[in-house]
């Protein structure tokens, strides 16, 4: 079941993070629509092909970005979407760890 508004009480932590995130989300929303996909693609390419010293930080930034966006959208997405978000962050973290181990 997916809804446009969270159901139930909002934790103080979620409220603080959502409020602190608002200026960044507003700025991101004001940017051209391809900004976020291009930044994501750039971080993936750097993470995959750059030397480890640049790749691992790029992958960490990507994982944190996706985790942050996933956290913000968590209350209003369905179970399948939640699973995809968690899986994506875990895959990126695993890839970062494998890049470090392979260096």
PDB file of N, CA and C in Angstrom:
ATOM      1  N   UNK A   1       0.842  -1.185   0.000  1.00  0.00           N
ATOM      2  CA  UNK A   1       0.000   0.000   0.000  1.00  0.00           C
ATOM      3  C   UNK A   1       0.881   1.240   0.000  1.00  0.00           C
ATOM      4  N   UNK A   2       0.603   2.141  -0.876  1.00  0.00           N
ATOM      5  CA  UNK A   2       1.363   3.382  -0.979  1.00  0.00           C
ATOM      6  C   UNK A   2       0.422   4.566  -0.806  1.00  0.00           C
ATOM      7  N   UNK A   3       0.866   5.542  -0.063  1.00  0.00           N
ATOM      8  CA  UNK A   3       0.046   6.732   0.137  1.00  0.00           C
ATOM      9  C   UNK A   3       0.912   7.961  -0.029  1.00  0.00           C
ATOM     10  N   UNK A   4       0.258   9.108  -0.146  1.00  0.00           N
ATOM     11  CA  UNK A   4       1.013  10.337  -0.347  1.00  0.00           C
ATOM     12  C   UNK A   4       1.397  10.995   0.970  1.00  0.00           C
ATOM     13  N   UNK A   5       0.795  10.578   2.061  1.00  0.00           N
ATOM     14  CA  UNK A   5       1.104  11.142   3.365  1.00  0.00           C
ATOM     15  C   UNK A   5       1.437  10.021   4.335  1.00  0.00           C
ATOM     16  N   UNK A   6       2.405  10.245   5.230  1.00  0.00           N
ATOM     17  CA  UNK A   6       2.726   9.213   6.208  1.00  0.00           C
ATOM     18  C   UNK A   6       1.549   8.998   7.147  1.00  0.00           C
ATOM     19  N   UNK A   7       1.390   7.750   7.569  1.00  0.00           N
ATOM     20  CA  UNK A   7       0.347   7.453   8.531  1.00  0.00           C
ATOM     21  C   UNK A   7       0.997   7.223   9.880  1.00  0.00           C
ATOM     22  N   UNK A   8       0.364   7.700  10.910  1.00  0.00           N
ATOM     23  CA  UNK A   8       0.899   7.531  12.250  1.00  0.00           C
ATOM     24  C   UNK A   8       1.770   8.698  12.656  1.00  0.00           C
ATOM     25  N   UNK A   9       2.261   8.642  13.893  1.00  0.00           N
ATOM     26  CA  UNK A   9       3.073   9.745  14.412  1.00  0.00           C
ATOM     27  C   UNK A   9       4.454   9.791  13.757  1.00  0.00           C
ATOM     28  N   UNK A  10       4.993  10.988  13.690  1.00  0.00           N
ATOM     29  CA  UNK A  10       6.332  11.199  13.133  1.00  0.00           C
ATOM     30  C   UNK A  10       7.295  11.353  14.299  1.00  0.00           C
ATOM     31  N   UNK A  11       8.404  10.613  14.250  1.00  0.00           N
ATOM     32  CA  UNK A  11       9.372  10.690  15.337  1.00  0.00           C
ATOM     33  C   UNK A  11      10.069  12.051  15.334  1.00  0.00           C
ATOM     34  N   UNK A  12      10.558  12.476  16.494  1.00  0.00           N
ATOM     35  CA  UNK A  12      11.281  13.757  16.548  1.00  0.00           C
ATOM     36  C   UNK A  12      12.518  13.760  15.638  1.00  0.00           C
ATOM     37  N   UNK A  13      13.206  12.616  15.543  1.00  0.00           N
ATOM     38  CA  UNK A  13      14.380  12.539  14.670  1.00  0.00           C
ATOM     39  C   UNK A  13      13.987  12.756  13.220  1.00  0.00           C
ATOM     40  N   UNK A  14      12.929  12.063  12.774  1.00  0.00           N
ATOM     41  CA  UNK A  14      12.470  12.224  11.393  1.00  0.00           C
ATOM     42  C   UNK A  14      12.050  13.663  11.143  1.00  0.00           C
ATOM     43  N   UNK A  15      11.353  14.270  12.086  1.00  0.00           N
ATOM     44  CA  UNK A  15      10.919  15.662  11.921  1.00  0.00           C
ATOM     45  C   UNK A  15      12.113  16.599  11.794  1.00  0.00           C
ATOM     46  N   UNK A  16      13.141  16.392  12.629  1.00  0.00           N
ATOM     47  CA  UNK A  16      14.336  17.256  12.556  1.00  0.00           C
ATOM     48  C   UNK A  16      15.077  17.079  11.239  1.00  0.00           C
ATOM     49  N   UNK A  17      15.251  15.830  10.817  1.00  0.00           N
ATOM     50  CA  UNK A  17      15.982  15.585   9.568  1.00  0.00           C
ATOM     51  C   UNK A  17      15.202  16.137   8.381  1.00  0.00           C
ATOM     52  N   UNK A  18      13.896  15.929   8.377  1.00  0.00           N
ATOM     53  CA  UNK A  18      13.072  16.449   7.287  1.00  0.00           C
ATOM     54  C   UNK A  18      13.142  17.969   7.234  1.00  0.00           C
ATOM     55  N   UNK A  19      13.042  18.614   8.388  1.00  0.00           N
ATOM     56  CA  UNK A  19      13.111  20.083   8.438  1.00  0.00           C
ATOM     57  C   UNK A  19      14.486  20.582   7.993  1.00  0.00           C
ATOM     58  N   UNK A  20      15.558  19.915   8.449  1.00  0.00           N
ATOM     59  CA  UNK A  20      16.909  20.328   8.060  1.00  0.00           C
ATOM     60  C   UNK A  20      17.162  20.072   6.574  1.00  0.00           C
ATOM     61  N   UNK A  21      16.490  19.079   6.003  1.00  0.00           N
ATOM     62  CA  UNK A  21      16.687  18.724   4.595  1.00  0.00           C
ATOM     63  C   UNK A  21      15.943  19.634   3.642  1.00  0.00           C
ATOM     64  N   UNK A  22      14.937  20.321   4.150  1.00  0.00           N
ATOM     65  CA  UNK A  22      14.085  21.115   3.265  1.00  0.00           C
ATOM     66  C   UNK A  22      14.857  22.095   2.370  1.00  0.00           C
ATOM     67  N   UNK A  23      15.803  22.881   2.896  1.00  0.00           N
ATOM     68  CA  UNK A  23      16.508  23.814   1.995  1.00  0.00           C
ATOM     69  C   UNK A  23      17.274  23.101   0.871  1.00  0.00           C
ATOM     70  N   UNK A  24      17.840  21.949   1.181  1.00  0.00           N
ATOM     71  CA  UNK A  24      18.583  21.202   0.166  1.00  0.00           C
ATOM     72  C   UNK A  24      17.640  20.613  -0.881  1.00  0.00           C
ATOM     73  N   UNK A  25      16.520  20.079  -0.427  1.00  0.00           N
ATOM     74  CA  UNK A  25      15.537  19.523  -1.356  1.00  0.00           C
ATOM     75  C   UNK A  25      14.939  20.634  -2.223  1.00  0.00           C
ATOM     76  N   UNK A  26      14.674  21.780  -1.625  1.00  0.00           N
ATOM     77  CA  UNK A  26      14.137  22.910  -2.393  1.00  0.00           C
ATOM     78  C   UNK A  26      15.138  23.366  -3.453  1.00  0.00           C
ATOM     79  N   UNK A  27      16.412  23.429  -3.079  1.00  0.00           N
ATOM     80  CA  UNK A  27      17.447  23.825  -4.033  1.00  0.00           C
ATOM     81  C   UNK A  27      17.581  22.777  -5.144  1.00  0.00           C
ATOM     82  N   UNK A  28      17.535  21.511  -4.773  1.00  0.00           N
ATOM     83  CA  UNK A  28      17.614  20.429  -5.755  1.00  0.00           C
ATOM     84  C   UNK A  28      16.411  20.478  -6.698  1.00  0.00           C
ATOM     85  N   UNK A  29      15.247  20.763  -6.153  1.00  0.00           N
ATOM     86  CA  UNK A  29      14.042  20.852  -6.972  1.00  0.00           C
ATOM     87  C   UNK A  29      14.111  22.016  -7.960  1.00  0.00           C
ATOM     88  N   UNK A  30      14.812  23.083  -7.591  1.00  0.00           N
ATOM     89  CA  UNK A  30      14.924  24.254  -8.463  1.00  0.00           C
ATOM     90  C   UNK A  30      15.944  24.052  -9.584  1.00  0.00           C
ATOM     91  N   UNK A  31      16.795  23.046  -9.457  1.00  0.00           N
ATOM     92  CA  UNK A  31      17.809  22.782 -10.480  1.00  0.00           C
ATOM     93  C   UNK A  31      17.168  22.093 -11.685  1.00  0.00           C
ATOM     94  N   UNK A  32      17.875  22.078 -12.808  1.00  0.00           N
ATOM     95  CA  UNK A  32      17.365  21.345 -13.970  1.00  0.00           C
ATOM     96  C   UNK A  32      17.095  19.877 -13.603  1.00  0.00           C
ATOM     97  N   UNK A  33      16.097  19.294 -14.240  1.00  0.00           N
ATOM     98  CA  UNK A  33      15.635  17.949 -13.889  1.00  0.00           C
ATOM     99  C   UNK A  33      16.711  16.876 -14.036  1.00  0.00           C
ATOM    100  N   UNK A  34      17.685  17.075 -14.905  1.00  0.00           N
ATOM    101  CA  UNK A  34      18.719  16.063 -15.105  1.00  0.00           C
ATOM    102  C   UNK A  34      19.886  16.180 -14.127  1.00  0.00           C
ATOM    103  N   UNK A  35      19.856  17.135 -13.232  1.00  0.00           N
ATOM    104  CA  UNK A  35      20.976  17.341 -12.314  1.00  0.00           C
ATOM    105  C   UNK A  35      21.239  16.119 -11.447  1.00  0.00           C
ATOM    106  N   UNK A  36      20.229  15.630 -10.763  1.00  0.00           N
ATOM    107  CA  UNK A  36      20.419  14.491  -9.864  1.00  0.00           C
ATOM    108  C   UNK A  36      20.826  13.227 -10.618  1.00  0.00           C
ATOM    109  N   UNK A  37      20.173  12.882 -11.736  1.00  0.00           N
ATOM    110  CA  UNK A  37      20.644  11.705 -12.475  1.00  0.00           C
ATOM    111  C   UNK A  37      22.078  11.846 -12.985  1.00  0.00           C
ATOM    112  N   UNK A  38      22.466  13.047 -13.411  1.00  0.00           N
ATOM    113  CA  UNK A  38      23.835  13.235 -13.898  1.00  0.00           C
ATOM    114  C   UNK A  38      24.858  13.158 -12.767  1.00  0.00           C
ATOM    115  N   UNK A  39      24.524  13.711 -11.610  1.00  0.00           N
ATOM    116  CA  UNK A  39      25.415  13.606 -10.446  1.00  0.00           C
ATOM    117  C   UNK A  39      25.554  12.145 -10.040  1.00  0.00           C
ATOM    118  N   UNK A  40      24.436  11.431 -10.036  1.00  0.00           N
ATOM    119  CA  UNK A  40      24.459  10.005  -9.695  1.00  0.00           C
ATOM    120  C   UNK A  40      25.332   9.238 -10.691  1.00  0.00           C
ATOM    121  N   UNK A  41      25.142   9.486 -11.964  1.00  0.00           N
ATOM    122  CA  UNK A  41      25.939   8.815 -12.991  1.00  0.00           C
ATOM    123  C   UNK A  41      27.417   9.139 -12.836  1.00  0.00           C
ATOM    124  N   UNK A  42      27.741  10.391 -12.575  1.00  0.00           N
ATOM    125  CA  UNK A  42      29.131  10.794 -12.378  1.00  0.00           C
ATOM    126  C   UNK A  42      29.757  10.053 -11.189  1.00  0.00           C
ATOM    127  N   UNK A  43      29.022   9.970 -10.088  1.00  0.00           N
ATOM    128  CA  UNK A  43      29.541   9.263  -8.913  1.00  0.00           C
ATOM    129  C   UNK A  43      29.721   7.774  -9.191  1.00  0.00           C
ATOM    130  N   UNK A  44      28.815   7.182  -9.949  1.00  0.00           N
ATOM    131  CA  UNK A  44      28.939   5.761 -10.310  1.00  0.00           C
ATOM    132  C   UNK A  44      30.155   5.541 -11.195  1.00  0.00           C
ATOM    133  N   UNK A  45      30.344   6.395 -12.187  1.00  0.00           N
ATOM    134  CA  UNK A  45      31.497   6.250 -13.093  1.00  0.00           C
ATOM    135  C   UNK A  45      32.805   6.430 -12.332  1.00  0.00           C
ATOM    136  N   UNK A  46      32.874   7.436 -11.480  1.00  0.00           N
ATOM    137  CA  UNK A  46      34.076   7.631 -10.665  1.00  0.00           C
ATOM    138  C   UNK A  46      34.292   6.421  -9.767  1.00  0.00           C
ATOM    139  N   UNK A  47      33.223   5.938  -9.137  1.00  0.00           N
ATOM    140  CA  UNK A  47      33.331   4.787  -8.251  1.00  0.00           C
ATOM    141  C   UNK A  47      33.778   3.529  -8.955  1.00  0.00           C
ATOM    142  N   UNK A  48      33.395   3.380 -10.205  1.00  0.00           N
ATOM    143  CA  UNK A  48      33.729   2.167 -10.940  1.00  0.00           C
ATOM    144  C   UNK A  48      35.098   2.219 -11.611  1.00  0.00           C
ATOM    145  N   UNK A  49      35.507   3.384 -12.094  1.00  0.00           N
ATOM    146  CA  UNK A  49      36.686   3.434 -12.948  1.00  0.00           C
ATOM    147  C   UNK A  49      37.854   4.254 -12.418  1.00  0.00           C
ATOM    148  N   UNK A  50      37.641   5.101 -11.455  1.00  0.00           N
ATOM    149  CA  UNK A  50      38.722   5.935 -10.932  1.00  0.00           C
ATOM    150  C   UNK A  50      39.601   5.116  -9.992  1.00  0.00           C
ATOM    151  N   UNK A  51      40.794   5.616  -9.701  1.00  0.00           N
ATOM    152  CA  UNK A  51      41.627   4.953  -8.693  1.00  0.00           C
ATOM    153  C   UNK A  51      40.887   4.908  -7.346  1.00  0.00           C
ATOM    154  N   UNK A  52      41.267   3.953  -6.522  1.00  0.00           N
ATOM    155  CA  UNK A  52      40.576   3.710  -5.252  1.00  0.00           C
ATOM    156  C   UNK A  52      40.489   4.969  -4.399  1.00  0.00           C
ATOM    157  N   UNK A  53      41.512   5.792  -4.416  1.00  0.00           N
ATOM    158  CA  UNK A  53      41.532   6.999  -3.585  1.00  0.00           C
ATOM    159  C   UNK A  53      40.398   7.961  -3.949  1.00  0.00           C
ATOM    160  N   UNK A  54      39.932   7.937  -5.177  1.00  0.00           N
ATOM    161  CA  UNK A  54      38.793   8.763  -5.594  1.00  0.00           C
ATOM    162  C   UNK A  54      37.501   7.949  -5.642  1.00  0.00           C
ATOM    163  N   UNK A  55      37.615   6.664  -5.952  1.00  0.00           N
ATOM    164  CA  UNK A  55      36.431   5.825  -6.135  1.00  0.00           C
ATOM    165  C   UNK A  55      35.672   5.601  -4.840  1.00  0.00           C
ATOM    166  N   UNK A  56      36.372   5.270  -3.786  1.00  0.00           N
ATOM    167  CA  UNK A  56      35.697   4.954  -2.519  1.00  0.00           C
ATOM    168  C   UNK A  56      34.947   6.171  -1.964  1.00  0.00           C
ATOM    169  N   UNK A  57      35.553   7.364  -1.905  1.00  0.00           N
ATOM    170  CA  UNK A  57      34.765   8.522  -1.452  1.00  0.00           C
ATOM    171  C   UNK A  57      33.543   8.800  -2.339  1.00  0.00           C
ATOM    172  N   UNK A  58      33.686   8.620  -3.650  1.00  0.00           N
ATOM    173  CA  UNK A  58      32.539   8.837  -4.551  1.00  0.00           C
ATOM    174  C   UNK A  58      31.421   7.850  -4.242  1.00  0.00           C
ATOM    175  N   UNK A  59      31.780   6.596  -3.997  1.00  0.00           N
ATOM    176  CA  UNK A  59      30.767   5.591  -3.671  1.00  0.00           C
ATOM    177  C   UNK A  59      30.125   5.862  -2.312  1.00  0.00           C
ATOM    178  N   UNK A  60      30.917   6.331  -1.363  1.00  0.00           N
ATOM    179  CA  UNK A  60      30.359   6.666  -0.051  1.00  0.00           C
ATOM    180  C   UNK A  60      29.391   7.839  -0.175  1.00  0.00           C
ATOM    181  N   UNK A  61      29.760   8.860  -0.935  1.00  0.00           N
ATOM    182  CA  UNK A  61      28.860  10.004  -1.153  1.00  0.00           C
ATOM    183  C   UNK A  61      27.570   9.533  -1.822  1.00  0.00           C
ATOM    184  N   UNK A  62      27.688   8.655  -2.807  1.00  0.00           N
ATOM    185  CA  UNK A  62      26.513   8.128  -3.495  1.00  0.00           C
ATOM    186  C   UNK A  62      25.622   7.338  -2.540  1.00  0.00           C
ATOM    187  N   UNK A  63      26.223   6.484  -1.726  1.00  0.00           N
ATOM    188  CA  UNK A  63      25.441   5.692  -0.770  1.00  0.00           C
ATOM    189  C   UNK A  63      24.740   6.595   0.238  1.00  0.00           C
ATOM    190  N   UNK A  64      25.434   7.607   0.728  1.00  0.00           N
ATOM    191  CA  UNK A  64      24.824   8.536   1.695  1.00  0.00           C
ATOM    192  C   UNK A  64      23.700   9.328   1.025  1.00  0.00           C
ATOM    193  N   UNK A  65      23.910   9.771  -0.196  1.00  0.00           N
ATOM    194  CA  UNK A  65      22.872  10.504  -0.927  1.00  0.00           C
ATOM    195  C   UNK A  65      21.621   9.650  -1.098  1.00  0.00           C
ATOM    196  N   UNK A  66      21.801   8.412  -1.545  1.00  0.00           N
ATOM    197  CA  UNK A  66      20.644   7.536  -1.735  1.00  0.00           C
ATOM    198  C   UNK A  66      19.978   7.170  -0.415  1.00  0.00           C
ATOM    199  N   UNK A  67      20.775   6.971   0.630  1.00  0.00           N
ATOM    200  CA  UNK A  67      20.199   6.662   1.944  1.00  0.00           C
ATOM    201  C   UNK A  67      19.391   7.852   2.462  1.00  0.00           C
ATOM    202  N   UNK A  68      19.909   9.056   2.269  1.00  0.00           N
ATOM    203  CA  UNK A  68      19.210  10.267   2.711  1.00  0.00           C
ATOM    204  C   UNK A  68      17.884  10.427   1.966  1.00  0.00           C
ATOM    205  N   UNK A  69      17.918  10.299   0.649  1.00  0.00           N
ATOM    206  CA  UNK A  69      16.686  10.415  -0.126  1.00  0.00           C
ATOM    207  C   UNK A  69      15.712   9.289   0.221  1.00  0.00           C
ATOM    208  N   UNK A  70      16.252   8.098   0.456  1.00  0.00           N
ATOM    209  CA  UNK A  70      15.409   6.986   0.874  1.00  0.00           C
ATOM    210  C   UNK A  70      14.769   7.225   2.223  1.00  0.00           C
ATOM    211  N   UNK A  71      15.531   7.796   3.145  1.00  0.00           N
ATOM    212  CA  UNK A  71      14.993   8.114   4.471  1.00  0.00           C
ATOM    213  C   UNK A  71      13.851   9.115   4.368  1.00  0.00           C
ATOM    214  N   UNK A  72      14.041  10.132   3.544  1.00  0.00           N
ATOM    215  CA  UNK A  72      13.006  11.155   3.398  1.00  0.00           C
ATOM    216  C   UNK A  72      11.735  10.594   2.760  1.00  0.00           C
ATOM    217  N   UNK A  73      11.882   9.667   1.839  1.00  0.00           N
ATOM    218  CA  UNK A  73      10.709   9.137   1.142  1.00  0.00           C
ATOM    219  C   UNK A  73      10.110   7.905   1.816  1.00  0.00           C
ATOM    220  N   UNK A  74      10.785   7.368   2.822  1.00  0.00           N
ATOM    221  CA  UNK A  74      10.383   6.108   3.450  1.00  0.00           C
ATOM    222  C   UNK A  74       8.904   6.040   3.855  1.00  0.00           C
ATOM    223  N   UNK A  75       8.351   7.068   4.505  1.00  0.00           N
ATOM    224  CA  UNK A  75       6.957   6.951   4.970  1.00  0.00           C
ATOM    225  C   UNK A  75       5.918   6.884   3.851  1.00  0.00           C
ATOM    226  N   UNK A  76       6.263   7.313   2.665  1.00  0.00           N
ATOM    227  CA  UNK A  76       5.247   7.413   1.611  1.00  0.00           C
ATOM    228  C   UNK A  76       5.446   6.436   0.465  1.00  0.00           C
ATOM    229  N   UNK A  77       6.374   5.499   0.602  1.00  0.00           N
ATOM    230  CA  UNK A  77       6.587   4.519  -0.461  1.00  0.00           C
ATOM    231  C   UNK A  77       6.150   3.146   0.020  1.00  0.00           C
ATOM    232  N   UNK A  78       5.867   2.281  -0.938  1.00  0.00           N
ATOM    233  CA  UNK A  78       5.440   0.926  -0.631  1.00  0.00           C
ATOM    234  C   UNK A  78       6.597   0.034  -0.225  1.00  0.00           C
ATOM    235  N   UNK A  79       6.255  -1.173   0.170  1.00  0.00           N
ATOM    236  CA  UNK A  79       7.245  -2.130   0.653  1.00  0.00           C
ATOM    237  C   UNK A  79       8.270  -2.479  -0.425  1.00  0.00           C
ATOM    238  N   UNK A  80       7.824  -2.670  -1.652  1.00  0.00           N
ATOM    239  CA  UNK A  80       8.745  -2.990  -2.737  1.00  0.00           C
ATOM    240  C   UNK A  80       9.750  -1.880  -2.985  1.00  0.00           C
ATOM    241  N   UNK A  81       9.280  -0.650  -2.948  1.00  0.00           N
ATOM    242  CA  UNK A  81      10.169   0.490  -3.144  1.00  0.00           C
ATOM    243  C   UNK A  81      11.164   0.626  -2.004  1.00  0.00           C
ATOM    244  N   UNK A  82      10.715   0.326  -0.792  1.00  0.00           N
ATOM    245  CA  UNK A  82      11.626   0.361   0.358  1.00  0.00           C
ATOM    246  C   UNK A  82      12.727  -0.668   0.181  1.00  0.00           C
ATOM    247  N   UNK A  83      12.361  -1.858  -0.278  1.00  0.00           N
ATOM    248  CA  UNK A  83      13.346  -2.925  -0.481  1.00  0.00           C
ATOM    249  C   UNK A  83      14.369  -2.526  -1.538  1.00  0.00           C
ATOM    250  N   UNK A  84      13.912  -1.904  -2.605  1.00  0.00           N
ATOM    251  CA  UNK A  84      14.822  -1.466  -3.670  1.00  0.00           C
ATOM    252  C   UNK A  84      15.791  -0.412  -3.139  1.00  0.00           C
ATOM    253  N   UNK A  85      15.315   0.507  -2.332  1.00  0.00           N
ATOM    254  CA  UNK A  85      16.178   1.559  -1.767  1.00  0.00           C
ATOM    255  C   UNK A  85      17.251   0.958  -0.860  1.00  0.00           C
ATOM    256  N   UNK A  86      16.841   0.055   0.011  1.00  0.00           N
ATOM    257  CA  UNK A  86      17.809  -0.586   0.904  1.00  0.00           C
ATOM    258  C   UNK A  86      18.813  -1.401   0.093  1.00  0.00           C
ATOM    259  N   UNK A  87      18.329  -2.154  -0.890  1.00  0.00           N
ATOM    260  CA  UNK A  87      19.206  -2.975  -1.718  1.00  0.00           C
ATOM    261  C   UNK A  87      20.227  -2.112  -2.462  1.00  0.00           C
ATOM    262  N   UNK A  88      19.797  -0.993  -3.005  1.00  0.00           N
ATOM    263  CA  UNK A  88      20.702  -0.110  -3.748  1.00  0.00           C
ATOM    264  C   UNK A  88      21.826   0.406  -2.848  1.00  0.00           C
ATOM    265  N   UNK A  89      21.483   0.845  -1.654  1.00  0.00           N
ATOM    266  CA  UNK A  89      22.502   1.362  -0.732  1.00  0.00           C
ATOM    267  C   UNK A  89      23.457   0.235  -0.336  1.00  0.00           C
ATOM    268  N   UNK A  90      22.936  -0.959  -0.081  1.00  0.00           N
ATOM    269  CA  UNK A  90      23.795  -2.086   0.296  1.00  0.00           C
ATOM    270  C   UNK A  90      24.732  -2.492  -0.838  1.00  0.00           C
ATOM    271  N   UNK A  91      24.237  -2.493  -2.068  1.00  0.00           N
ATOM    272  CA  UNK A  91      25.083  -2.842  -3.218  1.00  0.00           C
ATOM    273  C   UNK A  91      26.218  -1.828  -3.366  1.00  0.00           C
ATOM    274  N   UNK A  92      25.912  -0.555  -3.228  1.00  0.00           N
ATOM    275  CA  UNK A  92      26.939   0.480  -3.352  1.00  0.00           C
ATOM    276  C   UNK A  92      27.954   0.350  -2.224  1.00  0.00           C
ATOM    277  N   UNK A  93      27.488   0.114  -0.999  1.00  0.00           N
ATOM    278  CA  UNK A  93      28.408  -0.073   0.130  1.00  0.00           C
ATOM    279  C   UNK A  93      29.286  -1.302  -0.084  1.00  0.00           C
ATOM    280  N   UNK A  94      28.704  -2.387  -0.564  1.00  0.00           N
ATOM    281  CA  UNK A  94      29.481  -3.595  -0.846  1.00  0.00           C
ATOM    282  C   UNK A  94      30.530  -3.323  -1.919  1.00  0.00           C
ATOM    283  N   UNK A  95      30.150  -2.586  -2.958  1.00  0.00           N
ATOM    284  CA  UNK A  95      31.094  -2.266  -4.021  1.00  0.00           C
ATOM    285  C   UNK A  95      32.239  -1.398  -3.498  1.00  0.00           C
ATOM    286  N   UNK A  96      31.926  -0.438  -2.615  1.00  0.00           N
ATOM    287  CA  UNK A  96      32.972   0.401  -2.024  1.00  0.00           C
ATOM    288  C   UNK A  96      33.931  -0.456  -1.205  1.00  0.00           C
ATOM    289  N   UNK A  97      33.388  -1.386  -0.424  1.00  0.00           N
ATOM    290  CA  UNK A  97      34.234  -2.273   0.387  1.00  0.00           C
ATOM    291  C   UNK A  97      35.079  -3.166  -0.508  1.00  0.00           C
ATOM    292  N   UNK A  98      34.493  -3.672  -1.578  1.00  0.00           N
ATOM    293  CA  UNK A  98      35.268  -4.528  -2.487  1.00  0.00           C
ATOM    294  C   UNK A  98      36.359  -3.736  -3.193  1.00  0.00           C
ATOM    295  N   UNK A  99      36.102  -2.471  -3.498  1.00  0.00           N
ATOM    296  CA  UNK A  99      37.150  -1.629  -4.113  1.00  0.00           C
ATOM    297  C   UNK A  99      38.284  -1.414  -3.136  1.00  0.00           C
ATOM    298  N   UNK A 100      37.967  -1.207  -1.837  1.00  0.00           N
ATOM    299  CA  UNK A 100      39.015  -1.023  -0.833  1.00  0.00           C
ATOM    300  C   UNK A 100      39.808  -2.310  -0.658  1.00  0.00           C
ATOM    301  N   UNK A 101      39.129  -3.429  -0.630  1.00  0.00           N
ATOM    302  CA  UNK A 101      39.808  -4.721  -0.409  1.00  0.00           C
ATOM    303  C   UNK A 101      40.672  -5.086  -1.611  1.00  0.00           C
ATOM    304  N   UNK A 102      40.272  -4.649  -2.780  1.00  0.00           N
ATOM    305  CA  UNK A 102      41.026  -4.985  -3.987  1.00  0.00           C
ATOM    306  C   UNK A 102      42.209  -4.082  -4.247  1.00  0.00           C
ATOM    307  N   UNK A 103      42.390  -3.044  -3.428  1.00  0.00           N
ATOM    308  CA  UNK A 103      43.484  -2.098  -3.691  1.00  0.00           C
ATOM    309  C   UNK A 103      44.812  -2.603  -3.209  1.00  0.00           C
TER     310      UNK A 103
END
